[in-house]
PDB file of C-alpha atoms and ligand atoms in Angstrom:
ATOM      1  CA  MET R   1     -19.047   3.746  -9.135  1.00 43.00           C
ATOM      2  CA  ASP R   2     -18.941   7.296  -7.872  1.00 43.00           C
ATOM      3  CA  ALA R   3     -15.556   8.517  -6.705  1.00 42.00           C
ATOM      4  CA  VAL R   4     -17.047   9.412  -3.327  1.00 43.00           C
ATOM      5  CA  SER R   5     -18.310   6.680  -1.049  1.00 43.00           C
ATOM      6  CA  ARG R   6     -21.362   7.147   1.088  1.00 51.00           C
ATOM      7  CA  THR R   7     -19.490   5.973   4.141  1.00 75.00           C
ATOM      8  CA  VAL R   8     -15.964   7.302   3.768  1.00 94.00           C
ATOM      9  CA  VAL R   9     -15.780  11.087   3.813  1.00 96.00           C
ATOM     10  CA  LEU R  10     -12.958  12.550   1.768  1.00 97.00           C
ATOM     11  CA  LEU R  11     -11.230  15.632   3.169  1.00 98.00           C
ATOM     12  CA  CYS R  12      -9.840  18.595   1.288  1.00 97.00           C
ATOM     13  CA  PRO R  13      -6.048  18.196   1.079  1.00 96.00           C
ATOM     14  CA  VAL R  14      -5.327  21.950   1.014  1.00 95.00           C
ATOM     15  CA  ARG R  15      -3.119  22.876   3.959  1.00 92.00           C
ATOM     16  CA  GLY R  16      -5.150  24.428   6.774  1.00 93.00           C
ATOM     17  CA  CYS R  17      -8.489  23.440   5.183  1.00 97.00           C
ATOM     18  CA  HIS R  18      -9.150  19.695   5.542  1.00 97.00           C
ATOM     19  CA  ARG R  19     -12.904  20.245   5.287  1.00 98.00           C
ATOM     20  CA  PRO R  20     -15.158  17.560   3.773  1.00 98.00           C
ATOM     21  CA  LEU R  21     -15.237  17.191  -0.004  1.00 97.00           C
ATOM     22  CA  ALA R  22     -18.552  16.652  -1.774  1.00 95.00           C
ATOM     23  CA  ALA R  23     -19.232  15.475  -5.323  1.00 92.00           C
ATOM     24  CA  ASP R  24     -20.222  18.254  -7.712  1.00 89.00           C
ATOM     25  CA  GLY R  25     -20.615  16.715 -11.165  1.00 87.00           C
ATOM     26  CA  ARG R  26     -17.173  15.580 -12.294  1.00 93.00           C
ATOM     27  CA  ARG R  27     -15.502  17.522  -9.503  1.00 96.00           C
ATOM     28  CA  LEU R  28     -15.061  17.351  -5.757  1.00 97.00           C
ATOM     29  CA  THR R  29     -15.383  20.633  -3.898  1.00 97.00           C
ATOM     30  CA  CYS R  30     -15.020  21.707  -0.270  1.00 98.00           C
ATOM     31  CA  PRO R  31     -16.988  24.471   1.523  1.00 98.00           C
ATOM     32  CA  ARG R  32     -14.065  26.853   0.929  1.00 97.00           C
ATOM     33  CA  ALA R  33     -14.372  26.267  -2.833  1.00 96.00           C
ATOM     34  CA  HIS R  34     -11.210  24.240  -3.313  1.00 97.00           C
ATOM     35  CA  SER R  35     -11.964  22.010  -6.267  1.00 96.00           C
ATOM     36  CA  PHE R  36     -10.546  18.774  -7.697  1.00 96.00           C
ATOM     37  CA  ASP R  37     -11.420  17.168 -11.008  1.00 95.00           C
ATOM     38  CA  VAL R  38     -12.397  13.525 -11.264  1.00 96.00           C
ATOM     39  CA  ALA R  39     -10.234  12.055 -14.026  1.00 97.00           C
ATOM     40  CA  ARG R  40     -11.809  10.284 -16.987  1.00 96.00           C
ATOM     41  CA  SER R  41     -10.752   6.917 -15.537  1.00 96.00           C
ATOM     42  CA  GLY R  42     -12.406   7.808 -12.234  1.00 96.00           C
ATOM     43  CA  TYR R  43      -9.538   8.684  -9.866  1.00 97.00           C
ATOM     44  CA  VAL R  44      -9.050  12.010  -8.108  1.00 97.00           C
ATOM     45  CA  ASN R  45      -5.701  13.761  -7.897  1.00 96.00           C
ATOM     46  CA  LEU R  46      -5.447  15.338  -4.433  1.00 95.00           C
ATOM     47  CA  LEU R  47      -1.692  15.867  -4.531  1.00 92.00           C
ATOM     48  CA  GLN R  48      -0.706  19.293  -3.196  1.00 87.00           C
ATOM     49  CA  PRO R  49       2.396  21.229  -4.302  1.00 82.00           C
ATOM     50  CA  GLN R  50       4.116  20.668  -0.944  1.00 77.00           C
ATOM     51  CA  ASP R  51       3.390  16.932  -1.181  1.00 77.00           C
ATOM     52  CA  ARG R  52       5.495  16.511  -4.282  1.00 72.00           C
ATOM     53  CA  ARG R  53       8.671  17.116  -2.322  1.00 58.00           C
ATOM     54  CA  SER R  54       9.153  13.487  -1.569  1.00 52.00           C
ATOM     55  CA  PRO R  55      12.263  11.322  -1.690  1.00 48.00           C
ATOM     56  CA  ARG R  56      10.273   8.946  -3.877  1.00 51.00           C
ATOM     57  CA  ALA R  57       7.878  10.550  -6.344  1.00 52.00           C
ATOM     58  CA  GLY R  58       6.506   7.212  -7.423  1.00 57.00           C
ATOM     59  CA  ASP R  59       8.135   4.382  -9.274  1.00 64.00           C
ATOM     60  CA  GLN R  60       9.819   4.813 -12.629  1.00 73.00           C
ATOM     61  CA  PRO R  61       7.837   3.583 -15.691  1.00 77.00           C
ATOM     62  CA  ALA R  62      10.300   0.735 -16.395  1.00 79.00           C
ATOM     63  CA  VAL R  63       9.927  -0.468 -12.810  1.00 79.00           C
ATOM     64  CA  ARG R  64       6.139  -0.322 -12.987  1.00 78.00           C
ATOM     65  CA  GLN R  65       6.106  -2.165 -16.307  1.00 82.00           C
ATOM     66  CA  ALA R  66       8.366  -4.923 -14.981  1.00 82.00           C
ATOM     67  CA  ARG R  67       6.102  -5.317 -11.955  1.00 81.00           C
ATOM     68  CA  SER R  68       2.980  -5.344 -14.136  1.00 82.00           C
ATOM     69  CA  ARG R  69       4.384  -8.154 -16.295  1.00 85.00           C
ATOM     70  CA  LEU R  70       5.086 -10.272 -13.221  1.00 84.00           C
ATOM     71  CA  ILE R  71       1.620  -9.630 -11.807  1.00 83.00           C
ATOM     72  CA  ALA R  72       0.077 -10.507 -15.174  1.00 83.00           C
ATOM     73  CA  GLN R  73       1.943 -13.842 -15.033  1.00 84.00           C
ATOM     74  CA  GLY R  74       0.369 -14.506 -11.642  1.00 85.00           C
ATOM     75  CA  LEU R  75       3.712 -14.607  -9.856  1.00 86.00           C
ATOM     76  CA  GLU R  76       2.449 -12.695  -6.845  1.00 87.00           C
ATOM     77  CA  ALA R  77      -1.038 -14.186  -6.780  1.00 91.00           C
ATOM     78  CA  PRO R  78      -0.355 -16.783  -4.029  1.00 93.00           C
ATOM     79  CA  ILE R  79       1.204 -14.056  -1.851  1.00 94.00           C
ATOM     80  CA  THR R  80      -1.662 -11.645  -2.511  1.00 95.00           C
ATOM     81  CA  GLU R  81      -4.281 -14.284  -1.685  1.00 95.00           C
ATOM     82  CA  ALA R  82      -2.470 -15.271   1.518  1.00 96.00           C
ATOM     83  CA  LEU R  83      -2.280 -11.626   2.623  1.00 96.00           C
ATOM     84  CA  ALA R  84      -5.982 -11.078   1.952  1.00 96.00           C
ATOM     85  CA  GLY R  85      -6.710 -14.215   3.970  1.00 96.00           C
ATOM     86  CA  LEU R  86      -5.156 -12.632   7.066  1.00 97.00           C
ATOM     87  CA  LEU R  87      -7.926 -10.024   7.230  1.00 98.00           C
ATOM     88  CA  ARG R  88     -11.472 -10.437   8.522  1.00 96.00           C
ATOM     89  CA  LEU R  89     -13.792  -7.935   6.855  1.00 97.00           C
ATOM     90  CA  GLN R  90     -17.508  -7.467   6.238  1.00 96.00           C
ATOM     91  CA  PRO R  91     -19.088  -6.103   3.054  1.00 95.00           C
ATOM     92  CA  SER R  92     -19.989  -2.926   4.967  1.00 95.00           C
ATOM     93  CA  ASP R  93     -16.316  -2.311   5.870  1.00 97.00           C
ATOM     94  CA  ALA R  94     -13.925  -0.014   4.059  1.00 98.00           C
ATOM     95  CA  VAL R  95     -10.238  -0.796   3.568  1.00 98.00           C
ATOM     96  CA  LEU R  96      -7.460   1.621   2.595  1.00 98.00           C
ATOM     97  CA  ASP R  97      -4.292   0.498   0.800  1.00 98.00           C
ATOM     98  CA  ALA R  98      -1.645   3.182   1.392  1.00 98.00           C
ATOM     99  CA  GLY R  99       0.896   3.088  -1.413  1.00 96.00           C
ATOM    100  CA  SER R 100      -1.363   0.862  -3.486  1.00 96.00           C
ATOM    101  CA  GLY R 101       0.634   1.029  -6.717  1.00 92.00           C
ATOM    102  CA  ASP R 102      -1.458  -0.461  -9.524  1.00 90.00           C
ATOM    103  CA  GLY R 103      -3.947  -1.788  -6.992  1.00 95.00           C
ATOM    104  CA  HIS R 104      -3.782  -5.573  -7.390  1.00 94.00           C
ATOM    105  CA  HIS R 105      -3.498  -6.236  -3.642  1.00 96.00           C
ATOM    106  CA  LEU R 106      -6.468  -3.998  -2.857  1.00 98.00           C
ATOM    107  CA  ALA R 107      -8.526  -5.545  -5.641  1.00 97.00           C
ATOM    108  CA  ALA R 108      -7.914  -9.042  -4.213  1.00 96.00           C
ATOM    109  CA  ILE R 109      -8.931  -7.926  -0.704  1.00 98.00           C
ATOM    110  CA  ALA R 110     -12.058  -6.073  -1.851  1.00 98.00           C
ATOM    111  CA  SER R 111     -13.073  -8.987  -4.046  1.00 97.00           C
ATOM    112  CA  ARG R 112     -12.586 -11.552  -1.272  1.00 97.00           C
ATOM    113  CA  PHE R 113     -14.784  -9.714   1.252  1.00 97.00           C
ATOM    114  CA  GLY R 114     -17.038  -7.670  -1.020  1.00 97.00           C
ATOM    115  CA  CYS R 115     -15.967  -4.597   0.975  1.00 97.00           C
ATOM    116  CA  LYS R 116     -15.234  -1.055  -0.178  1.00 97.00           C
ATOM    117  CA  GLY R 117     -11.689  -0.481  -1.342  1.00 98.00           C
ATOM    118  CA  TYR R 118      -9.705   2.760  -1.303  1.00 98.00           C
ATOM    119  CA  GLY R 119      -6.306   2.966  -2.933  1.00 98.00           C
ATOM    120  CA  LEU R 120      -3.854   5.809  -2.596  1.00 97.00           C
ATOM    121  CA  ASP R 121      -0.505   6.307  -4.309  1.00 95.00           C
ATOM    122  CA  ILE R 122       1.720   9.234  -5.242  1.00 93.00           C
ATOM    123  CA  SER R 123       2.123   7.929  -8.808  1.00 91.00           C
ATOM    124  CA  VAL R 124      -0.501   9.286 -11.235  1.00 93.00           C
ATOM    125  CA  ALA R 125       0.388   6.585 -13.781  1.00 92.00           C
ATOM    126  CA  ALA R 126      -0.085   3.776 -11.252  1.00 92.00           C
ATOM    127  CA  ILE R 127      -3.407   5.148  -9.983  1.00 96.00           C
ATOM    128  CA  ASP R 128      -4.691   5.784 -13.501  1.00 96.00           C
ATOM    129  CA  GLU R 129      -3.913   2.147 -14.350  1.00 94.00           C
ATOM    130  CA  ALA R 130      -5.611   0.982 -11.139  1.00 96.00           C
ATOM    131  CA  ALA R 131      -8.730   3.062 -11.848  1.00 98.00           C
ATOM    132  CA  ARG R 132      -9.029   1.629 -15.369  1.00 97.00           C
ATOM    133  CA  ARG R 133      -8.494  -1.947 -14.220  1.00 95.00           C
ATOM    134  CA  TYR R 134     -10.674  -1.835 -11.086  1.00 97.00           C
ATOM    135  CA  PRO R 135     -13.364   0.811 -11.714  1.00 97.00           C
ATOM    136  CA  THR R 136     -15.566  -0.247  -8.778  1.00 97.00           C
ATOM    137  CA  LEU R 137     -12.879   0.747  -6.249  1.00 98.00           C
ATOM    138  CA  HIS R 138     -11.875   4.273  -5.180  1.00 97.00           C
ATOM    139  CA  TRP R 139      -8.524   5.675  -6.294  1.00 98.00           C
ATOM    140  CA  MET R 140      -6.690   8.803  -5.196  1.00 97.00           C
ATOM    141  CA  VAL R 141      -3.338  10.346  -5.986  1.00 96.00           C
ATOM    142  CA  ALA R 142      -1.810  11.630  -2.765  1.00 95.00           C
ATOM    143  CA  ASN R 143       1.351  11.361  -0.701  1.00 93.00           C
ATOM    144  CA  ALA R 144       0.892   8.597   1.890  1.00 93.00           C
ATOM    145  CA  ASP R 145       3.686  10.143   3.969  1.00 93.00           C
ATOM    146  CA  ARG R 146       1.640  13.306   4.536  1.00 93.00           C
ATOM    147  CA  PHE R 147      -2.013  14.114   5.273  1.00 95.00           C
ATOM    148  CA  LEU R 148      -4.330  11.235   4.333  1.00 97.00           C
ATOM    149  CA  PRO R 149      -7.457  12.808   2.763  1.00 97.00           C
ATOM    150  CA  TYR R 150     -10.024  10.829   4.759  1.00 98.00           C
ATOM    151  CA  ALA R 151     -12.097  11.583   7.853  1.00 97.00           C
ATOM    152  CA  ASP R 152     -11.057  10.117  11.216  1.00 97.00           C
ATOM    153  CA  ALA R 153     -11.878   6.444  11.824  1.00 97.00           C
ATOM    154  CA  SER R 154     -12.939   5.832   8.216  1.00 97.00           C
ATOM    155  CA  PHE R 155     -11.447   2.369   7.766  1.00 98.00           C
ATOM    156  CA  ARG R 156     -11.820  -1.059   9.342  1.00 98.00           C
ATOM    157  CA  ALA R 157      -8.523  -2.103   7.819  1.00 98.00           C
ATOM    158  CA  LEU R 158      -5.476  -0.326   6.449  1.00 98.00           C
ATOM    159  CA  THR R 159      -2.810  -2.094   4.441  1.00 98.00           C
ATOM    160  CA  SER R 160       0.725  -0.984   3.632  1.00 98.00           C
ATOM    161  CA  ILE R 161       2.284  -3.669   1.466  1.00 95.00           C
ATOM    162  CA  THR R 162       6.015  -3.088   0.973  1.00 91.00           C
ATOM    163  CA  ALA R 163       4.981   0.568   0.951  1.00 92.00           C
ATOM    164  CA  ARG R 164       4.743   3.675   3.137  1.00 90.00           C
ATOM    165  CA  ARG R 165       4.711   4.031   6.927  1.00 94.00           C
ATOM    166  CA  ASN R 166       2.821   6.923   8.484  1.00 97.00           C
ATOM    167  CA  PRO R 167       1.866   5.815  12.022  1.00 97.00           C
ATOM    168  CA  ALA R 168       0.033   8.979  13.158  1.00 97.00           C
ATOM    169  CA  GLU R 169      -2.103   9.296  10.031  1.00 98.00           C
ATOM    170  CA  PHE R 170      -2.672   5.538   9.793  1.00 98.00           C
ATOM    171  CA  ARG R 171      -3.967   5.645  13.376  1.00 98.00           C
ATOM    172  CA  ARG R 172      -6.194   8.664  12.703  1.00 98.00           C
ATOM    173  CA  VAL R 173      -8.050   7.178   9.727  1.00 98.00           C
ATOM    174  CA  LEU R 174      -8.324   3.684  11.238  1.00 98.00           C
ATOM    175  CA  ARG R 175     -11.193   2.699  13.517  1.00 97.00           C
ATOM    176  CA  ALA R 176     -10.372   1.853  17.143  1.00 96.00           C
ATOM    177  CA  ASP R 177     -11.424  -1.742  16.383  1.00 96.00           C
ATOM    178  CA  GLY R 178      -9.520  -1.751  13.105  1.00 97.00           C
ATOM    179  CA  THR R 179      -6.526  -3.702  11.818  1.00 98.00           C
ATOM    180  CA  LEU R 180      -3.302  -2.466  10.283  1.00 98.00           C
ATOM    181  CA  LEU R 181      -1.662  -4.979   7.952  1.00 98.00           C
ATOM    182  CA  LEU R 182       1.958  -4.010   7.362  1.00 98.00           C
ATOM    183  CA  VAL R 183       3.930  -6.166   4.959  1.00 97.00           C
ATOM    184  CA  VAL R 184       7.702  -6.038   4.620  1.00 94.00           C
ATOM    185  CA  PRO R 185      10.115  -8.191   2.609  1.00 91.00           C
ATOM    186  CA  ALA R 186      11.246 -11.176   4.681  1.00 94.00           C
ATOM    187  CA  PRO R 187      14.966 -11.975   5.057  1.00 92.00           C
ATOM    188  CA  ASP R 188      14.806 -14.776   2.473  1.00 91.00           C
ATOM    189  CA  ASP R 189      12.897 -12.753  -0.138  1.00 90.00           C
ATOM    190  CA  LEU R 190      14.559 -13.172  -3.567  1.00 87.00           C
ATOM    191  CA  ILE R 191      17.437 -14.889  -1.819  1.00 88.00           C
ATOM    192  CA  GLU R 192      18.466 -16.856  -4.937  1.00 87.00           C
ATOM    193  CA  VAL R 193      18.585 -13.704  -7.057  1.00 82.00           C
ATOM    194  CA  ARG R 194      20.585 -11.810  -4.476  1.00 79.00           C
ATOM    195  CA  ALA R 195      23.038 -14.692  -4.069  1.00 81.00           C
ATOM    196  CA  LEU R 196      23.521 -14.768  -7.810  1.00 78.00           C
ATOM    197  CA  VAL R 197      23.852 -11.045  -8.396  1.00 74.00           C
ATOM    198  CA  LEU R 198      25.626  -9.913  -5.266  1.00 70.00           C
ATOM    199  CA  GLY R 199      27.537 -13.134  -4.696  1.00 70.00           C
ATOM    200  CA  GLU R 200      26.075 -13.250  -1.225  1.00 67.00           C
ATOM    201  CA  ALA R 201      22.660 -13.276   0.363  1.00 63.00           C
ATOM    202  CA  VAL R 202      22.610 -11.044   3.405  1.00 70.00           C
ATOM    203  CA  ALA R 203      19.416 -11.653   5.341  1.00 74.00           C
ATOM    204  CA  ARG R 204      17.824  -8.493   6.709  1.00 80.00           C
ATOM    205  CA  ASP R 205      15.078  -8.797   9.265  1.00 86.00           C
ATOM    206  CA  ARG R 206      12.809  -5.751   9.120  1.00 91.00           C
ATOM    207  CA  VAL R 207      10.232  -6.831  11.689  1.00 94.00           C
ATOM    208  CA  ALA R 208      11.784  -5.311  14.820  1.00 94.00           C
ATOM    209  CA  LYS R 209      12.237  -1.959  13.084  1.00 94.00           C
ATOM    210  CA  ALA R 210       8.626  -1.992  11.863  1.00 95.00           C
ATOM    211  CA  VAL R 211       7.275  -2.736  15.341  1.00 96.00           C
ATOM    212  CA  GLU R 212       9.425   0.080  16.745  1.00 96.00           C
ATOM    213  CA  THR R 213       8.202   2.510  14.055  1.00 96.00           C
ATOM    214  CA  PHE R 214       4.530   1.896  14.891  1.00 96.00           C
ATOM    215  CA  ALA R 215       4.874   1.962  18.691  1.00 95.00           C
ATOM    216  CA  PRO R 216       3.278   3.349  20.806  1.00 95.00           C
ATOM    217  CA  LEU R 217       0.230   3.943  18.556  1.00 97.00           C
ATOM    218  CA  PHE R 218      -0.037   0.318  17.420  1.00 98.00           C
ATOM    219  CA  VAL R 219       0.468  -3.039  19.102  1.00 97.00           C
ATOM    220  CA  LEU R 220       1.653  -6.105  17.154  1.00 97.00           C
ATOM    221  CA  GLU R 221      -0.921  -8.884  17.402  1.00 97.00           C
ATOM    222  CA  ARG R 222       0.262 -11.449  14.871  1.00 97.00           C
ATOM    223  CA  HIS R 223       3.241 -12.145  12.641  1.00 97.00           C
ATOM    224  CA  GLU R 224       3.027 -14.502   9.683  1.00 97.00           C
ATOM    225  CA  ARG R 225       5.736 -15.297   7.158  1.00 96.00           C
ATOM    226  CA  ILE R 226       4.333 -15.934   3.703  1.00 96.00           C
ATOM    227  CA  ARG R 227       6.574 -17.744   1.227  1.00 95.00           C
ATOM    228  CA  HIS R 228       6.118 -18.853  -2.330  1.00 93.00           C
ATOM    229  CA  VAL R 229       8.745 -20.404  -4.609  1.00 94.00           C
ATOM    230  CA  ALA R 230       8.271 -19.905  -8.327  1.00 91.00           C
ATOM    231  CA  ARG R 231      10.312 -21.147 -11.279  1.00 90.00           C
ATOM    232  CA  LEU R 232      11.090 -18.135 -13.442  1.00 87.00           C
ATOM    233  CA  ASP R 233      12.424 -17.842 -16.948  1.00 86.00           C
ATOM    234  CA  PRO R 234      15.320 -15.401 -17.554  1.00 81.00           C
ATOM    235  CA  ALA R 235      13.008 -12.573 -18.662  1.00 83.00           C
ATOM    236  CA  ALA R 236      10.979 -12.913 -15.488  1.00 85.00           C
ATOM    237  CA  VAL R 237      14.135 -12.996 -13.349  1.00 82.00           C
ATOM    238  CA  GLY R 238      15.145  -9.720 -14.986  1.00 78.00           C
ATOM    239  CA  ASP R 239      11.709  -8.278 -14.221  1.00 82.00           C
ATOM    240  CA  VAL R 240      11.982  -9.414 -10.617  1.00 80.00           C
ATOM    241  CA  MET R 241      15.241  -7.514 -10.326  1.00 76.00           C
ATOM    242  CA  ALA R 242      13.917  -4.405 -12.062  1.00 73.00           C
ATOM    243  CA  GLY R 243      10.622  -4.441 -10.191  1.00 65.00           C
ATOM    244  CA  SER R 244      12.188  -5.094  -6.839  1.00 64.00           C
ATOM    245  CA  TYR R 245      12.434  -2.540  -4.069  1.00 45.00           C
ATOM    246  CA  ARG R 246      16.149  -3.328  -4.173  1.00 51.00           C
ATOM    247  CA  ALA R 247      16.677  -3.209  -7.909  1.00 47.00           C
ATOM    248  CA  GLY R 248      20.368  -3.544  -8.525  1.00 53.00           C
ATOM    249  CA  ARG R 249      22.591  -1.485 -10.756  1.00 59.00           C
ATOM    250  CA  ALA R 250      22.713  -2.404 -14.431  1.00 62.00           C
ATOM    251  CA  SER R 251      26.186  -3.877 -13.989  1.00 62.00           C
ATOM    252  CA  ARG R 252      24.827  -6.257 -11.391  1.00 63.00           C
ATOM    253  CA  ARG R 253      21.763  -7.134 -13.405  1.00 61.00           C
ATOM    254  CA  ALA R 254      24.009  -7.985 -16.347  1.00 66.00           C
ATOM    255  CA  ARG R 255      25.244 -11.013 -14.379  1.00 67.00           C
ATOM    256  CA  LEU R 256      21.764 -12.448 -14.725  1.00 66.00           C
ATOM    257  CA  ASP R 257      22.074 -12.593 -18.505  1.00 67.00           C
ATOM    258  CA  ALA R 258      23.949 -15.898 -18.369  1.00 70.00           C
ATOM    259  CA  VAL R 259      21.348 -17.513 -16.133  1.00 73.00           C
ATOM    260  CA  GLY R 260      18.610 -19.798 -17.371  1.00 77.00           C
ATOM    261  CA  ALA R 261      15.432 -20.579 -15.454  1.00 85.00           C
ATOM    262  CA  LEU R 262      15.693 -20.060 -11.715  1.00 88.00           C
ATOM    263  CA  ASP R 263      13.675 -21.071  -8.660  1.00 91.00           C
ATOM    264  CA  VAL R 264      13.025 -17.816  -6.831  1.00 90.00           C
ATOM    265  CA  THR R 265      11.679 -17.413  -3.305  1.00 93.00           C
ATOM    266  CA  LEU R 266       9.142 -14.672  -2.700  1.00 92.00           C
ATOM    267  CA  SER R 267       8.830 -14.102   1.015  1.00 94.00           C
ATOM    268  CA  ARG R 268       7.002 -11.502   3.086  1.00 95.00           C
ATOM    269  CA  ASP R 269       6.686 -10.786   6.770  1.00 96.00           C
ATOM    270  CA  ALA R 270       3.036  -9.894   7.364  1.00 98.00           C
ATOM    271  CA  LEU R 271       2.459  -7.949  10.583  1.00 98.00           C
ATOM    272  CA  LEU R 272      -1.039  -7.463  11.940  1.00 98.00           C
ATOM    273  CA  PHE R 273      -1.296  -4.526  14.346  1.00 98.00           C
ATOM    274  CA  ARG R 274      -4.205  -3.194  16.352  1.00 98.00           C
ATOM    275  CA  PRO R 275      -4.471   0.367  17.623  1.00 98.00           C
ATOM    276  CA  ALA R 276      -3.141   0.698  21.173  1.00 96.00           C
ATOM    277  CA  ARG R 277      -5.866   1.470  23.656  1.00 86.00           C
ATOM    278  CA  ARG R 278      -5.913   4.877  25.233  1.00 71.00           C
ATOM    279  CA  LYS R 279      -5.162   4.907  28.925  1.00 63.00           C
ATOM    280  CA  PRO R 280      -8.369   4.036  30.784  1.00 57.00           C
ATOM    281  CA  ALA R 281     -10.084   7.029  32.361  1.00 59.00           C
ATOM    282  CA  ARG R 282     -10.040   5.254  35.695  1.00 60.00           C
ATOM    283  CA  ALA R 283      -8.648   2.006  37.000  1.00 51.00           C
ATOM    284  CA  GLY R 284     -10.403  -1.087  35.702  1.00 48.00           C
ATOM    285  CA  SER R 285     -12.357   0.684  32.968  1.00 43.00           C
ATOM    286  CA  ASP R 286     -10.465  -0.796  30.020  1.00 45.00           C
TER     287      ASP R 286
HETATM  288 ZN1  LIG K 301     -10.644  23.062   1.038  1.00 80.21          ZN
END
């Protein structure tokens, strides 16, 4: 599929430009002649020099590989399917996954609804892998904390799955009748691994903070906790630790070496937000 959708207009990421990009052979160009190559695998790198200054320039290769092995084993599949099931989309809709990583969540959502999928991540390696694995979806390298290279109100749904939070830009590219699905680790996520490695399992609830971060642009409509317990062999437990957003130090991970198979809880808080309505122009005209 072409890197440019007929319905979602890509915008030039160059600071002060932000004009529409159009396909020109294997390149995208804007009216001011800024130009971006479409990679062989089909993604477009729209990362700008100023966007690279990020506290997290994408995940390390070892972390990505650990995560890929777990995904290949189907560990996350029940979670991914449950998350996709929270959305209601039509084939004509477009969905953006901000911080998509290797794209397996987006692929599940696009496949379930037959809708158009757009994935964005700061990691070239992750997006290249996503573009090879899911060539019918649209993949871009960009910094989800900065300018999102899409026209206003492009998407019916936007997902951020244990990923980035950019309320103003999320609101801009989402339709007024759209849905934001924000997913954060639930307090009991990996609780067995944390108890084992840290000797304690401190439960952190991230929901209140997330709601606060997205107010006043978004209103929380629904909160679902999605849990799945899987029996993991020692190699998979190690991958869970390495691939986790809270990967421990090597000294801590070493304590896992003595452990055999382990029942591990995967748990996510899924938050469905809708854009807050603008103040009505006059009383009663909501
Ligand atoms: Zn431009």
